């Protein structure tokens, strides 16, 4: 392994001179050429970790996500990696599995290793002292302190979902959500949805399942029974004219599960009941989206998160909350607008 | 920032003693307690990067993947992160975007930063000198040298696909693949498929589209015209009894696109034409898989890749090629076995 000392010896200069060449310090042109020739000749490779340490920072950013099984997180990470590498930073990946202890361990690790900062989707409770004095940007979760939060505009997303169900003829609406135990920006989806319903005098119901349930929704077939029973409660002949005819779900995945359950109950989607999901992830079917959805602006979220982190690193502060506009993507679970008789 | 010197001064011992405590060296019980009390009191945090450097290695493993848009890579990364963190290593993520220059830059970065090793899905040509003397484990691509390769058993996957189409009544088969320009284990899928057809005297056709095409399949709607035209060529009234009735595709994504195109041509899936995809990724629909598929054993691949990497780091060598068995997952694009009249 060639060291900086070997380079200095070969070039006939001091280690300090080599260091100045490497770090852009002042050095005569003649000496610079000698050092560069030796670096080339010996094949010396700058140890960027060592460099980062000397400067009390590295070029790494820790990214904390719950998992990559949920395609929203996989696509978000793809976008974050792209934005970070564009500013010369690399992703140190931490998957927490929604485990608070792991999240805390990752934050301590980040602190110990003097990384540039953390961008995290953290759902469990984190003591805020732990991330104080660190460049930390939260996605989707609003901490109460000065930690910047970047999110798609969840309130607007809920409003858009209700508006699009209503415009397509649904009047008995249901908001079907999974919810984290911590205060997350995601809750605003329900608020936007409910406010649209109130303003337009629509019947509006709301179901919230705990986060623990959604994890098992992703991982097993078992908890579908709960979803089935909840839907049954809202959709039955005995409900008469109050039977649900439009459902807004907190994810596209939940939307596809709800669709399956409805079809097993003999309901037609979208003829009898329309569904709008959330995230706009059309993985396996780019041509014809599987479910209608409120699409998250993933690349804009990633871009803004990296901008906020850079602001934090350079200026010690960044905008508190950034809400990025979302859009409605038409899929096969809502009726086309033009066929509605007004 | 508390340094090791501050700890030594506070405890009234030498820096070397503190270092011994931190690194498990020999030190008296009394001194150990003094040092531990000072570490606790001052809130000193061990710099693991610095520790890694002293030991000429860190606890990082570079993972190189083309992207996370393809769910196969997202799920593979989820599994790799889990396996690596179980052995105390962290993922330094590098997404190459199928760009050879980026892959090379990542390998150089890994070398410079003295990481433990690299696990990579690399499709572009990489000069083998670049990764010599490094712990490198390749997934899905077999380099010609001593670099260990871990993959699902692609030959068996191709054979299983043909066998399952045949058992369900298809006799005019088509292998519809996207192919990288480098020699990849993935090519063996076609070999296994073709060998089954030959052994059972089935009509077997094969189409290979260049890797560049599949990238645009993921990213745009444009190149679907090519897929449409190719399918048209094989499936038309003029083909008579030789018209294709079973298709094996190189991914589940391609399977869903083929299904859409067939339905637009007025063909019924699976009644007229059966399809089997590859990877077994049932993201949005865990209850009823969208396409029948050859399922990749993602967790076993990740486990074996990490084992091979550990073998390389500790013993300088690992098994050359590991093929892990794959399985057939029944979905909605093949007929159920029991309804076939033999």
XYZ file of C-alpha atoms in Angstrom:
684
model
C 0.000 0.000 0.000
C 1.556 3.296 -1.134
C 1.350 5.995 1.549
C 1.701 9.743 1.486
C 5.184 9.264 2.994
C 6.277 7.142 0.027
C 5.120 9.903 -2.311
C 7.000 12.536 -0.311
C 10.188 10.439 -0.297
C 9.981 9.741 -4.022
C 9.338 13.401 -4.880
C 11.996 14.625 -2.486
C 9.562 16.920 -0.665
C 7.953 16.982 2.785
C 4.717 15.173 3.646
C 3.190 18.623 4.228
C 3.925 19.594 0.625
C 2.228 16.434 -0.683
C -0.728 17.182 1.560
C -0.905 20.736 0.204
C -0.953 19.426 -3.358
C -3.729 16.967 -2.481
C -5.820 19.488 -0.598
C -5.340 22.522 -2.836
C -2.977 24.338 -0.453
C -0.251 26.783 -1.551
C 2.720 25.119 -3.218
C 5.153 26.153 -5.981
C 4.402 24.983 -9.505
C 7.728 23.089 -9.687
C 7.027 21.150 -6.495
C 3.446 20.443 -7.549
C 4.761 18.829 -10.734
C 7.263 16.701 -8.791
C 4.532 15.475 -6.439
C 2.066 14.784 -9.243
C 4.708 12.786 -11.116
C 5.363 10.669 -8.013
C 1.655 10.117 -7.393
C 1.285 8.939 -10.986
C 4.450 6.781 -10.852
C 3.653 5.055 -7.533
C -0.068 4.734 -8.209
C -0.895 6.479 -4.933
C -4.623 6.616 -4.190
C -5.972 9.341 -1.993
C -7.786 7.881 0.965
C -10.952 9.919 0.926
C -12.093 8.536 4.268
C -8.832 9.792 5.813
C -9.304 13.100 4.038
C -12.819 13.372 5.378
C -11.587 12.684 8.869
C -8.936 15.373 8.731
C -11.621 17.809 7.677
C -13.912 16.434 10.414
C -16.327 15.203 7.823
C -16.684 12.596 5.100
C -18.607 12.665 1.866
C -21.176 10.252 3.197
C -24.827 10.852 3.944
C -26.686 8.287 6.007
C -30.099 7.451 4.541
C -32.498 5.784 6.975
C -35.555 4.052 5.526
C -37.895 1.446 7.023
C -37.393 -1.093 4.173
C -37.162 -1.455 0.406
C -40.059 -3.898 0.137
C -42.459 -0.980 -0.080
C -41.765 0.335 -3.597
C -42.257 3.938 -2.416
C -39.076 3.653 -0.342
C -37.152 1.858 -3.114
C -37.974 4.588 -5.633
C -37.292 7.333 -3.085
C -33.839 5.844 -2.416
C -33.157 5.620 -6.155
C -33.968 9.335 -6.461
C -31.977 10.287 -3.325
C -28.895 8.385 -4.524
C -29.085 10.218 -7.819
C -29.422 13.662 -6.182
C -26.688 12.996 -3.619
C -24.176 11.633 -6.117
C -24.788 14.761 -8.210
C -23.349 16.815 -5.319
C -20.496 14.377 -4.685
C -21.985 12.542 -1.734
C -22.520 8.840 -1.200
C -25.315 6.936 0.472
C -24.635 4.912 3.583
C -27.802 2.839 3.712
C -29.637 1.984 6.924
C -32.857 -0.030 6.840
C -34.596 0.161 10.185
C -37.423 -2.308 9.667
C -39.549 0.186 11.626
C -37.427 -0.695 14.641
C -36.835 2.306 16.915
C -33.697 0.803 18.444
C -32.123 0.356 15.031
C -32.978 3.935 14.067
C -31.270 5.205 17.209
C -28.219 2.983 16.594
C -27.939 4.385 13.062
C -28.058 7.957 14.330
C -25.321 7.228 16.853
C -23.256 5.556 14.144
C -23.702 8.614 11.930
C -22.528 10.867 14.740
C -19.510 8.690 15.511
C -18.447 8.456 11.899
C -18.747 12.181 11.326
C -20.832 11.775 8.198
C -22.120 14.872 6.441
C -25.654 14.321 7.595
C -28.756 12.152 7.706
C -31.826 12.009 5.511
C -34.424 9.801 7.110
C -37.916 8.447 6.888
C -38.275 7.617 10.550
C -41.601 6.615 12.016
C -40.686 5.565 15.498
C -40.109 8.021 18.311
C -36.599 9.431 18.363
C -35.288 11.535 21.221
C -34.530 14.833 19.629
C -31.324 15.412 21.616
C -29.873 12.548 19.633
C -29.992 14.403 16.361
C -29.281 17.860 17.704
C -26.181 19.540 16.289
C -26.399 17.214 13.299
C -27.549 18.008 9.779
C -30.767 15.998 9.732
C -33.568 16.193 7.171
C -36.769 14.292 7.760
C -38.982 13.069 4.939
C -42.730 12.707 5.619
C -42.408 13.159 9.370
C -42.552 16.540 11.057
C -40.496 16.683 14.233
C -41.595 19.468 16.541
C -38.188 21.121 16.695
C -36.175 22.900 14.038
C -35.538 19.748 11.988
C -36.460 20.398 8.354
C -39.198 18.174 6.955
C -39.763 17.539 3.260
C -42.986 15.930 2.078
C -45.407 15.825 -0.763
C -48.377 18.057 0.041
C -50.429 15.515 1.971
C -53.341 17.840 2.711
C -53.674 18.628 -0.982
C -53.392 14.897 -1.781
C -56.358 14.097 0.430
C -58.357 16.984 -1.025
C -57.543 15.844 -4.611
C -58.627 12.280 -3.826
C -62.025 13.392 -2.489
C -62.475 15.862 -5.352
C -61.735 13.218 -8.000
C -64.040 10.627 -6.434
C -66.789 13.266 -6.185
C -66.371 14.554 -9.755
C -66.698 10.970 -10.973
C -69.976 10.462 -9.188
C -69.184 9.064 -5.734
C -71.051 10.679 -2.828
C -70.591 8.221 0.090
C -66.889 8.350 0.748
C -64.528 6.327 2.934
C -60.982 7.272 3.939
C -59.137 3.986 4.571
C -55.724 4.617 6.138
C -52.874 2.992 7.962
C -51.359 5.225 10.586
C -48.082 5.482 12.436
C -48.094 5.971 16.175
C -45.978 9.142 15.804
C -47.197 12.430 14.419
C -46.546 12.181 10.708
C -47.293 14.528 7.823
C -49.202 11.598 6.322
C -52.101 12.315 8.702
C -52.858 15.471 6.767
C -54.190 13.319 3.931
C -57.215 12.510 6.019
C -57.659 16.157 7.004
C -57.647 17.335 3.374
C -60.024 14.546 2.410
C -62.446 15.308 5.227
C -62.405 19.054 4.592
C -63.339 18.549 0.940
C -66.251 16.311 2.009
C -67.501 18.844 4.563
C -67.307 21.711 2.119
C -69.267 19.727 -0.486
C -71.747 18.169 1.917
C -70.639 14.585 1.201
C -71.016 11.644 3.554
C -67.511 10.924 4.875
C -66.314 7.948 6.915
C -62.836 7.240 8.145
C -60.949 4.113 9.217
C -57.441 4.156 10.617
C -55.474 0.949 11.132
C -52.314 0.979 13.202
C -48.922 0.923 11.484
C -48.351 -2.568 12.879
C -51.232 -3.737 10.711
C -49.796 -2.343 7.504
C -46.487 -4.078 8.130
C -48.296 -7.368 8.299
C -50.344 -6.418 5.254
C -47.070 -6.254 3.359
C -45.689 -9.414 4.830
C -48.552 -11.816 5.294
C -51.959 -12.682 4.075
C -53.361 -13.018 7.601
C -54.347 -9.448 8.390
C -56.459 -9.215 5.251
C -59.281 -10.588 7.349
C -59.322 -7.280 9.243
C -59.522 -5.297 6.005
C -62.273 -7.605 4.778
C -64.340 -7.138 7.948
C -63.963 -3.367 7.910
C -65.101 -3.128 4.300
C -68.053 -5.437 5.031
C -69.138 -3.100 7.809
C -69.397 -0.178 5.399
C -70.653 -2.012 2.334
C -73.723 -4.119 2.845
C -77.308 -4.154 1.542
C -78.540 -3.031 4.968
C -76.649 0.238 4.539
C -79.018 1.181 1.732
C -78.257 4.516 0.136
C -75.466 5.076 2.661
C -73.401 2.195 1.284
C -69.905 3.382 0.373
C -69.276 4.157 -3.316
C -65.838 5.792 -3.178
C -62.701 4.791 -1.213
C -59.433 6.655 -0.669
C -56.570 4.454 0.614
C -53.232 5.501 2.100
C -51.191 3.488 -0.434
C -51.482 1.895 -3.847
C -50.770 -1.462 -2.275
C -53.719 -1.089 0.082
C -55.810 0.030 -2.924
C -55.091 -3.215 -4.799
C -55.948 -5.267 -1.719
C -59.201 -3.320 -1.220
C -60.038 -3.862 -4.890
C -59.530 -7.624 -4.554
C -61.672 -7.783 -1.429
C -64.466 -5.770 -3.076
C -64.455 -8.018 -6.131
C -64.689 -11.064 -3.879
C -67.776 -9.447 -2.314
C -69.279 -9.248 -5.804
C -68.743 -5.488 -6.192
C -67.507 -4.057 -9.480
C -64.593 -1.577 -9.520
C -65.011 1.179 -10.681
C -68.709 0.761 -11.656
C -70.060 0.181 -8.124
C -67.211 1.511 -6.051
C -64.307 3.722 -7.130
C -60.894 3.604 -5.444
C -58.030 6.107 -5.346
C -54.709 5.019 -3.836
C -51.621 7.003 -2.850
C -48.022 7.198 -4.147
C -48.583 6.730 -7.884
C -46.226 3.780 -8.146
C -46.967 1.879 -11.295
C -44.184 -0.628 -11.108
C -45.305 -3.593 -13.074
C -47.574 -1.794 -15.441
C -46.371 1.464 -16.814
C -48.767 1.511 -19.738
C -52.034 1.146 -17.891
C -51.822 2.083 -14.203
C -53.345 -0.606 -12.016
C -55.002 1.795 -9.590
C -55.962 5.451 -9.785
C -53.693 7.289 -7.400
C -52.396 10.502 -5.908
C -48.846 10.542 -7.299
C -45.964 11.560 -5.042
C -43.391 13.863 -6.650
C -40.502 11.548 -5.723
C -37.761 13.329 -7.601
C -38.787 16.737 -6.287
C -38.919 15.336 -2.732
C -35.419 13.884 -3.155
C -34.080 17.097 -4.698
C -35.526 19.248 -1.902
C -34.300 16.880 0.829
C -30.750 17.104 -0.508
C -31.052 20.899 -0.839
C -32.273 21.175 2.767
C -29.427 18.942 3.958
C -26.875 21.064 2.101
C -28.398 24.206 3.635
C -28.113 22.620 7.079
C -24.466 21.652 6.516
C -23.458 25.009 5.073
C -25.647 27.464 6.981
C -26.825 25.494 9.981
C -30.471 25.931 9.005
C -33.031 25.112 6.352
C -36.708 25.718 5.693
C -38.855 24.106 8.380
C -41.461 22.305 6.281
C -41.533 22.019 2.520
C -44.742 20.760 0.958
C -44.394 19.760 -2.668
C -47.522 19.635 -4.872
C -48.943 16.226 -5.759
C -51.080 15.209 -8.757
C -53.947 12.829 -9.564
C -53.033 9.917 -11.870
C -55.940 8.251 -13.620
C -55.953 4.443 -13.455
C -58.472 1.625 -13.822
C -60.189 2.021 -10.429
C -62.052 5.257 -11.240
C -64.524 6.048 -14.017
C -63.341 8.282 -16.834
C -64.541 11.869 -16.337
C -66.270 12.182 -19.738
C -68.739 9.309 -19.126
C -70.282 10.932 -16.058
C -73.718 12.365 -16.702
C -73.846 15.627 -14.786
C -15.356 17.370 19.977
C -13.954 15.073 22.666
C -10.788 13.294 21.540
C -8.918 10.264 22.795
C -6.353 12.700 24.302
C -9.054 14.338 26.426
C -10.081 10.923 27.722
C -6.456 10.047 28.551
C -5.905 13.367 30.362
C -9.154 13.016 32.337
C -8.409 9.423 33.344
C -4.788 10.191 34.133
C -3.492 7.492 31.774
C -1.640 7.445 28.463
C -3.368 7.605 25.067
C -2.052 4.087 24.449
C -3.949 2.807 27.478
C -7.187 4.349 26.262
C -6.555 2.806 22.854
C -6.007 -0.601 24.480
C -9.301 -0.290 26.315
C -11.085 0.651 23.100
C -9.488 -2.078 21.003
C -9.540 -4.910 23.508
C -5.800 -4.801 24.236
C -4.216 -5.791 27.562
C -4.854 -3.342 30.374
C -5.303 -3.656 34.151
C -8.845 -3.808 35.504
C -8.279 -0.652 37.594
C -7.122 1.385 34.580
C -9.927 0.016 32.423
C -12.456 1.300 34.963
C -10.791 4.734 35.075
C -10.883 4.994 31.276
C -14.471 3.774 31.041
C -15.557 6.325 33.642
C -13.892 9.137 31.663
C -15.434 7.959 28.384
C -18.838 7.978 30.065
C -18.244 11.356 31.758
C -16.926 13.173 28.680
C -19.344 11.492 26.268
C -16.466 10.351 24.047
C -17.612 8.555 20.906
C -15.339 6.069 19.213
C -14.675 7.087 15.650
C -15.236 3.803 13.871
C -14.037 5.194 10.555
C -10.732 6.108 12.225
C -10.642 2.679 13.811
C -11.248 1.054 10.436
C -8.438 3.087 8.936
C -5.970 2.078 11.583
C -6.842 -1.530 10.906
C -6.621 -0.853 7.162
C -10.261 -1.645 6.738
C -13.695 -0.324 7.563
C -16.939 -2.099 8.214
C -18.377 -0.986 4.917
C -19.310 -3.083 1.928
C -19.936 -1.328 -1.370
C -23.059 -2.612 -3.111
C -23.247 -1.771 -6.819
C -26.628 -2.141 -8.531
C -27.925 -0.716 -11.812
C -30.980 0.982 -10.227
C -33.802 0.510 -7.730
C -36.577 1.115 -10.248
C -36.507 -2.555 -11.173
C -38.087 -4.176 -8.100
C -35.737 -7.164 -8.372
C -32.816 -4.900 -7.437
C -34.774 -3.113 -4.687
C -35.691 -6.416 -3.016
C -32.179 -7.786 -3.508
C -30.746 -4.708 -1.767
C -33.246 -5.080 1.079
C -32.067 -8.680 1.559
C -28.358 -7.775 1.227
C -28.651 -4.979 3.791
C -30.269 -7.387 6.209
C -27.582 -10.074 5.717
C -24.703 -7.579 5.907
C -25.973 -5.828 9.006
C -26.284 -9.244 10.659
C -22.486 -9.592 10.335
C -21.819 -6.011 11.443
C -21.259 -4.470 8.027
C -22.923 -1.488 6.424
C -23.973 -0.840 2.859
C -22.340 1.945 0.893
C -24.777 2.190 -2.003
C -23.735 2.787 -5.596
C -26.327 2.913 -8.382
C -24.630 2.719 -11.742
C -27.559 3.321 -14.054
C -25.976 0.643 -16.285
C -23.166 3.134 -16.862
C -19.751 1.432 -17.182
C -17.853 4.577 -16.220
C -19.804 4.892 -12.996
C -19.196 1.221 -12.160
C -15.453 1.736 -12.614
C -15.507 4.931 -10.521
C -17.286 3.039 -7.717
C -14.688 0.266 -7.766
C -11.866 2.804 -7.555
C -13.656 4.579 -4.715
C -14.013 1.248 -2.890
C -10.290 0.583 -3.292
C -9.343 4.072 -2.094
C -11.585 3.900 0.935
C -10.336 0.487 1.979
C -13.818 -0.927 2.338
C -14.226 -4.579 3.248
C -15.380 -5.550 -0.212
C -17.836 -5.182 -3.046
C -21.002 -7.052 -3.920
C -22.161 -6.052 -7.365
C -24.664 -6.662 -10.089
C -22.555 -5.269 -12.908
C -23.588 -5.686 -16.498
C -21.118 -3.516 -18.330
C -17.594 -4.648 -19.137
C -15.195 -4.134 -16.248
C -11.445 -4.579 -16.619
C -10.656 -7.390 -14.281
C -7.371 -5.864 -13.083
C -9.485 -3.219 -11.438
C -11.055 -5.630 -8.989
C -8.063 -7.903 -8.504
C -6.800 -8.155 -4.943
C -10.197 -7.005 -3.722
C -12.942 -9.041 -2.117
C -15.499 -8.910 -4.906
C -18.630 -11.029 -5.261
C -20.667 -10.828 -8.436
C -24.385 -11.531 -8.522
C -25.894 -12.874 -11.773
C -22.779 -12.212 -13.857
C -19.999 -14.739 -14.245
C -16.595 -13.112 -14.767
C -14.114 -15.434 -16.386
C -11.552 -15.145 -13.605
C -11.656 -16.322 -10.024
C -14.348 -13.847 -8.977
C -17.150 -15.697 -7.141
C -20.556 -15.476 -8.760
C -23.850 -16.081 -6.958
C -27.051 -16.543 -8.924
C -30.370 -18.283 -8.912
C -30.119 -21.409 -11.055
C -30.950 -19.801 -14.379
C -30.687 -22.984 -16.433
C -33.166 -24.693 -14.121
C -35.416 -21.603 -14.269
C -35.626 -21.831 -18.051
C -36.273 -25.574 -17.893
C -39.026 -25.077 -15.254
C -40.721 -22.411 -17.382
C -40.857 -24.672 -20.459
C -41.961 -27.654 -18.375
C -44.803 -25.707 -16.747
C -46.043 -24.249 -20.043
C -45.915 -27.753 -21.579
C -47.673 -29.492 -18.678
C -50.467 -26.909 -18.978
C -51.029 -27.653 -22.635
C -48.781 -25.257 -24.603
C -46.784 -26.811 -27.461
C -45.636 -23.843 -29.571
C -43.287 -21.992 -27.282
C -41.545 -18.636 -27.432
C -38.627 -17.482 -25.272
C -38.852 -13.663 -25.109
C -35.756 -12.192 -23.488
C -33.821 -9.014 -22.980
C -30.090 -9.542 -23.027
C -27.032 -7.723 -21.770
C -24.058 -7.257 -24.064
C -21.786 -9.013 -21.567
C -21.800 -12.708 -20.781
C -24.295 -13.053 -17.957
C -25.639 -16.059 -16.096
C -29.065 -14.877 -17.210
C -28.411 -16.299 -20.689
C -28.648 -19.800 -19.261
C -32.407 -19.298 -18.886
C -32.750 -19.568 -22.642
C -30.491 -22.626 -22.735
C -32.551 -24.490 -20.119
C -35.763 -23.500 -21.878
C -34.519 -24.644 -25.293
C -33.142 -27.938 -23.964
C -36.493 -28.820 -22.433
C -38.225 -28.106 -25.744
C -35.747 -30.227 -27.706
C -36.032 -33.131 -25.315
C -39.838 -33.038 -25.535
C -40.041 -32.332 -29.241
C -41.766 -28.966 -28.830
C -41.662 -26.096 -31.300
C -39.370 -23.481 -29.765
C -38.732 -19.910 -30.907
C -36.482 -17.346 -29.324
C -36.286 -13.557 -29.393
C -33.535 -11.553 -27.722
C -33.777 -7.791 -27.389
C -30.709 -5.786 -26.431
C -30.344 -4.527 -22.857
C -30.758 -0.970 -24.156
C -34.300 -1.893 -25.131
C -35.288 -3.131 -21.699
C -34.061 0.068 -20.081
C -36.393 2.021 -22.289
C -39.161 -0.498 -21.603
C -38.859 0.495 -17.956
C -38.638 4.173 -18.644
C -40.844 4.909 -21.600
C -43.822 3.716 -23.528
C -42.061 4.151 -26.885
C -40.251 0.854 -27.247
C -43.448 -1.107 -26.703
C -43.985 -0.789 -30.435
C -41.019 -3.140 -30.921
C -42.497 -5.694 -28.512
C -45.857 -5.367 -30.251
C -44.327 -5.991 -33.678
C -42.342 -9.006 -32.525
C -45.396 -10.619 -30.955
C -47.431 -9.916 -34.120
C -44.805 -11.743 -36.160
C -45.258 -14.918 -34.102
C -48.995 -14.701 -33.472
C -51.131 -14.279 -36.545
C -53.856 -16.274 -38.297
C -51.416 -17.021 -41.134
C -49.218 -18.975 -38.735
C -52.005 -21.572 -38.419
C -51.148 -24.395 -36.047
C -47.678 -22.913 -35.526
C -49.054 -19.826 -33.821
C -47.432 -19.369 -30.414
C -49.451 -20.590 -27.393
C -46.878 -20.269 -24.580
C -44.414 -17.460 -23.803
C -41.530 -17.313 -21.333
C -40.272 -13.780 -20.594
C -37.048 -12.681 -18.875
C -38.870 -10.621 -16.241
C -42.276 -10.210 -14.630
C -42.414 -6.663 -15.915
C -41.941 -7.849 -19.492
C -44.603 -10.516 -18.812
C -47.188 -7.893 -17.842
C -46.369 -5.835 -20.947
C -46.645 -8.929 -23.167
C -49.971 -9.749 -21.540
C -51.309 -6.264 -22.282
C -50.165 -6.404 -25.884
C -51.742 -9.846 -26.378
C -55.048 -8.669 -24.929
C -54.985 -5.684 -27.273
C -54.584 -8.170 -30.148
C -57.745 -9.883 -28.919
C -55.956 -12.880 -27.415
C -57.048 -14.281 -24.058
C -54.470 -14.965 -21.330
C -54.178 -17.776 -20.256
C -56.887 -19.450 -22.406
C -55.253 -18.768 -25.802
C -51.712 -18.008 -24.747
C -50.015 -18.734 -21.414
C -47.182 -16.574 -20.044
C -44.516 -17.281 -17.431
C -42.327 -14.406 -16.258
C -39.144 -14.355 -14.179
C -38.244 -13.096 -10.663
C -41.466 -13.842 -8.801
C -41.944 -10.277 -7.620
C -45.516 -9.776 -6.587
C -45.231 -6.267 -5.291
C -48.641 -4.779 -5.519
C -50.605 -7.938 -5.200
C -49.445 -10.420 -2.654
C -52.722 -12.308 -2.528
C -53.125 -13.163 -6.189
C -49.895 -12.966 -8.159
C -50.344 -10.937 -11.337
C -48.219 -13.191 -13.525
C -47.073 -16.775 -13.219
C -43.348 -16.673 -12.672
C -40.072 -18.400 -11.931
C -39.340 -17.044 -8.460
C -35.799 -15.983 -7.576
C -34.623 -17.073 -4.110
C -33.653 -13.514 -3.159
C -32.830 -14.133 0.476
C -30.727 -17.193 -0.320
C -28.874 -15.229 -3.019
C -28.172 -12.415 -0.544
C -27.108 -14.867 2.170
C -24.739 -16.717 -0.152
C -23.293 -13.476 -1.575
C -22.440 -12.277 1.930
C -20.997 -15.684 2.818
C -18.832 -15.657 -0.325
C -17.647 -12.127 0.467
C -16.755 -13.136 4.024
C -14.851 -16.154 2.661
C -12.950 -13.851 0.287
C -12.076 -11.410 3.074
C -11.013 -14.098 5.537
C -9.506 -16.788 3.302
C -8.835 -14.985 0.035
C -11.101 -17.331 -1.884
C -14.693 -18.503 -2.259
C -16.650 -20.932 -4.384
C -16.497 -19.978 -8.058
C -20.174 -20.205 -9.017
C -23.102 -20.884 -6.710
C -26.409 -21.721 -8.352
C -29.359 -21.581 -6.009
C -32.552 -23.504 -6.897
C -35.533 -21.519 -8.176
C -39.234 -22.402 -8.053
C -42.365 -21.976 -10.168
C -45.005 -19.631 -8.706
C -48.491 -20.039 -10.079
C -50.213 -16.807 -11.107
C -53.085 -15.740 -13.352
C -51.243 -16.098 -16.695
C -51.183 -19.907 -16.764
C -54.021 -22.437 -16.613
C -54.415 -24.438 -13.414
C -52.919 -27.927 -13.772
C -56.088 -29.817 -12.796
C -58.242 -28.441 -15.660
C -55.964 -29.793 -18.394
C -57.427 -32.816 -20.163
C -54.541 -35.153 -20.781
